Short mmCIF file of C-alpha atoms in Angstrom, two decimals:
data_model
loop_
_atom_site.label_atom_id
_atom_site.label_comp_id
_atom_site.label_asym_id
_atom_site.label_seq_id
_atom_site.Cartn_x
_atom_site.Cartn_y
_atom_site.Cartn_z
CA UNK Q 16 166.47 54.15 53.54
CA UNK Q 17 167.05 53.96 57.43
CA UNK Q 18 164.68 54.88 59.37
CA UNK Q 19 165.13 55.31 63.23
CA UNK Q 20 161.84 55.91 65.32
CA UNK Q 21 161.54 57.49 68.89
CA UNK Q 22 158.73 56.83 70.76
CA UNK Q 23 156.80 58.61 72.52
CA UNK Q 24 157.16 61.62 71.15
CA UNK Q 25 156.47 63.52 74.67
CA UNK Q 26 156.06 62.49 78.22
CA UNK Q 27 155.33 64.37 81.15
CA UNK Q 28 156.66 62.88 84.86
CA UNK Q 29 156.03 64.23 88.26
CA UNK Q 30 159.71 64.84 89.92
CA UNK Q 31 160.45 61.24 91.38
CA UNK Q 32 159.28 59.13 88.75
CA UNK Q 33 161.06 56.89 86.76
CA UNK Q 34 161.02 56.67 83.12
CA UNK Q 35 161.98 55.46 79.96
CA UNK Q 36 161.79 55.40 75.92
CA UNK Q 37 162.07 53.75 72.98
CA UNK Q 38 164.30 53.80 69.96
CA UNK Q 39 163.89 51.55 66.90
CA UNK Q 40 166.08 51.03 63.98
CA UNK Q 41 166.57 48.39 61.32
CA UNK Q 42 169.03 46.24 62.59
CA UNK Q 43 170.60 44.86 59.27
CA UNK Q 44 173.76 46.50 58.60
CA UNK Q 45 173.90 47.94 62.70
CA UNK Q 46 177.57 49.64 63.06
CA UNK Q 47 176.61 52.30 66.07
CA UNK Q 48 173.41 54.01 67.82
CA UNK Q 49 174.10 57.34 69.76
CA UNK Q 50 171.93 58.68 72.46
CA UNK Q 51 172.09 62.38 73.16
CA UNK Q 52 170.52 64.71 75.20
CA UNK Q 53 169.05 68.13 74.04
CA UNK Q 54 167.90 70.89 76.37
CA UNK Q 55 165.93 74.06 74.99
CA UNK Q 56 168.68 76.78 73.75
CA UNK Q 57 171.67 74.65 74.48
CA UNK Q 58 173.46 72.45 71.84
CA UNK Q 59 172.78 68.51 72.38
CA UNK Q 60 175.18 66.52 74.28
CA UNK Q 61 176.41 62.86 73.64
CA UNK Q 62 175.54 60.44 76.46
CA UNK Q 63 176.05 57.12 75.04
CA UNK Q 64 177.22 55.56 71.97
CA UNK Q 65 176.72 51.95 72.27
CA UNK Q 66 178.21 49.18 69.72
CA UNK Q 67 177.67 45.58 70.76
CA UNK Q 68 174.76 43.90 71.20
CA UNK Q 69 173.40 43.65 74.94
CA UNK Q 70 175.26 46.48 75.77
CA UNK Q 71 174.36 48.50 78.95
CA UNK Q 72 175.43 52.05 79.73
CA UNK Q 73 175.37 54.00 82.84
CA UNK Q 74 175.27 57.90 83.70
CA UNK Q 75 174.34 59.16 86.81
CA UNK Q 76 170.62 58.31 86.88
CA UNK Q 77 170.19 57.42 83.03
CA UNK Q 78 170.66 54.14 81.59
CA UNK Q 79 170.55 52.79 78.28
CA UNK Q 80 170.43 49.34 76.91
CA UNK Q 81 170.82 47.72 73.28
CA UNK Q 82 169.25 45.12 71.29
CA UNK Q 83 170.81 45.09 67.93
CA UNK Q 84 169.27 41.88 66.62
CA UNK Q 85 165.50 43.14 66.90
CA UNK Q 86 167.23 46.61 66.32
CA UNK Q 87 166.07 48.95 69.72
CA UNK Q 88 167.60 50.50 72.23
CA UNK Q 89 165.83 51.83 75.80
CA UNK Q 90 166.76 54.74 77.83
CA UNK Q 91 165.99 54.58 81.04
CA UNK Q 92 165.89 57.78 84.07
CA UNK Q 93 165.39 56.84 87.33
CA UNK Q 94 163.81 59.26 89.83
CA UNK Q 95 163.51 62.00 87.09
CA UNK Q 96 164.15 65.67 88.20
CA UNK Q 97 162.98 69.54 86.67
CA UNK Q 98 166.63 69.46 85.17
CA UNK Q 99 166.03 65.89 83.28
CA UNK Q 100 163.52 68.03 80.82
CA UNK Q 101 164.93 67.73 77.27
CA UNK Q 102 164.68 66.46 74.04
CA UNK Q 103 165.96 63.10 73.70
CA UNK Q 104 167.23 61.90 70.52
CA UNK Q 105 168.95 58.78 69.27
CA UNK Q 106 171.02 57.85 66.09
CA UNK Q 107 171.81 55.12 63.94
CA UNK Q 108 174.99 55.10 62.35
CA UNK Q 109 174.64 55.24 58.24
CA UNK Q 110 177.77 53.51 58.10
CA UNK Q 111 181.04 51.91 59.46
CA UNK Q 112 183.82 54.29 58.11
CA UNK Q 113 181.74 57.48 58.83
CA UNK Q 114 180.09 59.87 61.29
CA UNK Q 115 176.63 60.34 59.36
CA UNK Q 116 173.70 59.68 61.95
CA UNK Q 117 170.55 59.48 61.11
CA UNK Q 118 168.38 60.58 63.94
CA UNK Q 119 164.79 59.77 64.89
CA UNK Q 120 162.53 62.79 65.46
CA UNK Q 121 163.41 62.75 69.53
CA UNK Q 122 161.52 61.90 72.73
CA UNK Q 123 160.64 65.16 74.60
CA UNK Q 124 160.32 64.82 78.25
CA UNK Q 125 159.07 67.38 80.96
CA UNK Q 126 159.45 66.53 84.66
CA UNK Q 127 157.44 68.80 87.11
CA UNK Q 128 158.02 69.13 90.33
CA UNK Y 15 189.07 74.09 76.29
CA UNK Y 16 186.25 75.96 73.84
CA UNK Y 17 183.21 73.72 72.72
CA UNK Y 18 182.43 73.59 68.89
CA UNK Y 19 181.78 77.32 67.80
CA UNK Y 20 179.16 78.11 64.96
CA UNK Y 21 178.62 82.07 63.90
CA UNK Y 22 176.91 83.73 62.91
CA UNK Y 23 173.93 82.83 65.85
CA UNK Y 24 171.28 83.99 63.54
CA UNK Y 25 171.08 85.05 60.27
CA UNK Y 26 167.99 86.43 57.68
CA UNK Y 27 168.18 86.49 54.08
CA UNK Y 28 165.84 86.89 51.37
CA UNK Y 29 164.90 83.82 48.72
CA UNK Y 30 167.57 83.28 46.21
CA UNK Y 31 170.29 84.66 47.94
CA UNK Y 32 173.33 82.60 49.25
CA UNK Y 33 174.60 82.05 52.70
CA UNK Y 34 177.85 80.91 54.26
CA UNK Y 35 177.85 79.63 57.76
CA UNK Y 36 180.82 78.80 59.51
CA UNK Y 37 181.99 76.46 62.21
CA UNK Y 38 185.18 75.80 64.52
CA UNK Y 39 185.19 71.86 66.01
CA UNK Y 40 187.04 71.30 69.49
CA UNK Y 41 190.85 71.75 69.06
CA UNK Y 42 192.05 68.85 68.26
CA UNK Y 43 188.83 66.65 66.32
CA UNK Y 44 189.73 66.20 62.68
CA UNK Y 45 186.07 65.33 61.51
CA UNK Y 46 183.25 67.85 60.83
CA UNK Y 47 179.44 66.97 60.11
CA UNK Y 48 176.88 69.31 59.20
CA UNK Y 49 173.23 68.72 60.15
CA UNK Y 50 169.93 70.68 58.90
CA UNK Y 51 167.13 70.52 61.74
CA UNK Y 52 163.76 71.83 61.41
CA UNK Y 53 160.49 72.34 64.04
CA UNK Y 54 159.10 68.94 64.83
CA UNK Y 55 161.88 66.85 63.05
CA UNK Y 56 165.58 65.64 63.86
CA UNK Y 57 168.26 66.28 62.69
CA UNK Y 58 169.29 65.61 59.02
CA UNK Y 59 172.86 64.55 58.17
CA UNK Y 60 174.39 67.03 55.40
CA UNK Y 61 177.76 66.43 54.99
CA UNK Y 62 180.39 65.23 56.97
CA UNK Y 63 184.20 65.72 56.63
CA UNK Y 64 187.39 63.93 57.56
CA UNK Y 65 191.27 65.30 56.95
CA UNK Y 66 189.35 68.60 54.44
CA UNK Y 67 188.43 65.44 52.15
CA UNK Y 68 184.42 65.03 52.00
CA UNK Y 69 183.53 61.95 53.36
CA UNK Y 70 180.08 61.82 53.39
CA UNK Y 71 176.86 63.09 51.77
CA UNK Y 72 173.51 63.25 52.26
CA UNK Y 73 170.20 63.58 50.65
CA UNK Y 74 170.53 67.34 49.98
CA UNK Y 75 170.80 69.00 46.26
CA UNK Y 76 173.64 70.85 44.79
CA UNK Y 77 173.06 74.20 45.81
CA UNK Y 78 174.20 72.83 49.48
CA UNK Y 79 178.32 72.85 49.73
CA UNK Y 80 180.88 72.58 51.59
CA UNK Y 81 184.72 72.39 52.58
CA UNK Y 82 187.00 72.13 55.27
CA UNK Y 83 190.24 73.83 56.04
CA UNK Y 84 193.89 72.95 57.09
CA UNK Y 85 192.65 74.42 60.44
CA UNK Y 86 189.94 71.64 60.41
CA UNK Y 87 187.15 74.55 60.08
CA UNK Y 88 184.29 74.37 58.03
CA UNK Y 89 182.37 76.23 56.12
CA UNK Y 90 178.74 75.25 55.00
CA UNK Y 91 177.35 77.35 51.77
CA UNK Y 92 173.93 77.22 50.36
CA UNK Y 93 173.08 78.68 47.08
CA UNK Y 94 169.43 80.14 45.39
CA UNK Y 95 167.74 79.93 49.13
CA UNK Y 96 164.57 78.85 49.16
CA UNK Y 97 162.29 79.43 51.90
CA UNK Y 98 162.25 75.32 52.73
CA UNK Y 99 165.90 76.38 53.51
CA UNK Y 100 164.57 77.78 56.57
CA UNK Y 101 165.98 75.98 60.07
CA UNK Y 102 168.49 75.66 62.71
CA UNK Y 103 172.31 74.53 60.94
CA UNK Y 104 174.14 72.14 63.55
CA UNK Y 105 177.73 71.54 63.14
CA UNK Y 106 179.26 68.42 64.96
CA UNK Y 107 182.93 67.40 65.77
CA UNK Y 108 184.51 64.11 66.34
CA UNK Y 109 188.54 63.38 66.53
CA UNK Y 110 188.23 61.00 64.30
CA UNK Y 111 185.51 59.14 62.27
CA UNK Y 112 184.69 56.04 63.75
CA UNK Y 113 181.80 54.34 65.01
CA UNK Y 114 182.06 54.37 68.91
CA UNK Y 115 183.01 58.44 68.44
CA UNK Y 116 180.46 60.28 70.57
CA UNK Y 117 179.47 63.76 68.20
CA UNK Y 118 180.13 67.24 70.03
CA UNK Y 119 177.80 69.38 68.91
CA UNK Y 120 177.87 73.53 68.73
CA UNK Y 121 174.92 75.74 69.51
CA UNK Y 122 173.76 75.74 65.78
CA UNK Y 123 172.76 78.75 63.57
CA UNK Y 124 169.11 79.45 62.91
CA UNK Y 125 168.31 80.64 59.36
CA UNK Y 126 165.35 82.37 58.42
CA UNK Y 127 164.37 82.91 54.98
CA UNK Y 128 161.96 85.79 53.80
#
């Protein structure tokens, strides 16, 4: 069964700070991980999908990077603002041909300012 | 160009009765995936479609269905609710299914079960 974990499961950042989280996933069989951003009553929106190994991804202030052979990924959010407060999940691919993710349980971050 | 469209918003129904939600992806994807999320948890692949053929299936039982139509629409049906049925239905588009295709996701339809 794949099994993607999110840690930590909350953080809370004073406006200014820089951040980031963790993703884990098995890394046999790796094909995709997505990382998507999900704000309270809005749907969540894709920011990266990342495929190769030593990838790095850039969006504005949020980065990501990806380790498939020890199967993590980081997300990174530098100088966090009030609108940077979300839910933020990733997802591991279940398989080549398809679009099933399998999501970890989400890193929910709250920046005050 | 409209987002991925899910209706109805909310819905309420009673234990062994059946529900039918319904989604529209982004004019022009061809896949559809359906996702079950509940409080604390993320969310939980259901099905996913590609060209109206299933394509994929996850760990759910038989009294969760679904199809898609030549409009690339979905519809998501569950049968005999129970009350574990309870949580917030996201549908997801893609224009194809492939691995480096980012998922655009509607606003979801919260089910409550009584």
């Amino acid at each position: 069964i794949l099994n993607v974990e999110q840690s930590p499961q909350s953080l809370h950042v004073q406006e200014g700070d820089s951040t980031n989280f963790t993703c884990s996933f098995p890394s046999s069989n790796f094909y995709a991980l997505h990382w998507y951003r999900w704000e309270t009553a809005k749907s969540p929106e894709a920011l990266f999908v990342m495929t190769l190994n030593g990838d790095e991804k850039k969006k504005g202030r949020i980065s990501a990077t990806l380790n498939t052979k020890e199967g993590y990924s980081y997300l990174y959010i530098k100088g966090s603002q009030p609108e940077d407060s979300a839910t933020y999940l990733c997802a591991s691919l279940l398989n080549q041909a398809g679009t099933a993710l399998i999501f970890g349980k989400g890193t929910t971050l709250s920046v005050s300012s | 160009d409209a987002g991925v469209t899910q209706s109805p918003t909310h819905l309420i129904k009673t234990r062994g009765q059946q529900v039918t939600l319904r989604c529209s992806p982004i004019s022009g994807h061809k896949s559809v995936s359906w996702y079950q999320q509940v409080l604390g948890q993320g969310p939980q692949f259901i099905f996913q479609y590609y060209e109206k053929e299933e394509r994929g299936r996850g760990n759910f039982p038989d009294r969760f269905s679904a199809r898609q139509f030549p409009n690339y629409s979905s519809e998501l049906n569950v049968n005999a609710l129970l009350l574990g049925d309870s949580a917030l239905y996201l549908c997801a588009s893609s224009f194809w299914q492939g691995s480096n295709q980012p998922q655009h996701f509607g606003d979801g339809t919260r089910l409550s079960i009584l």
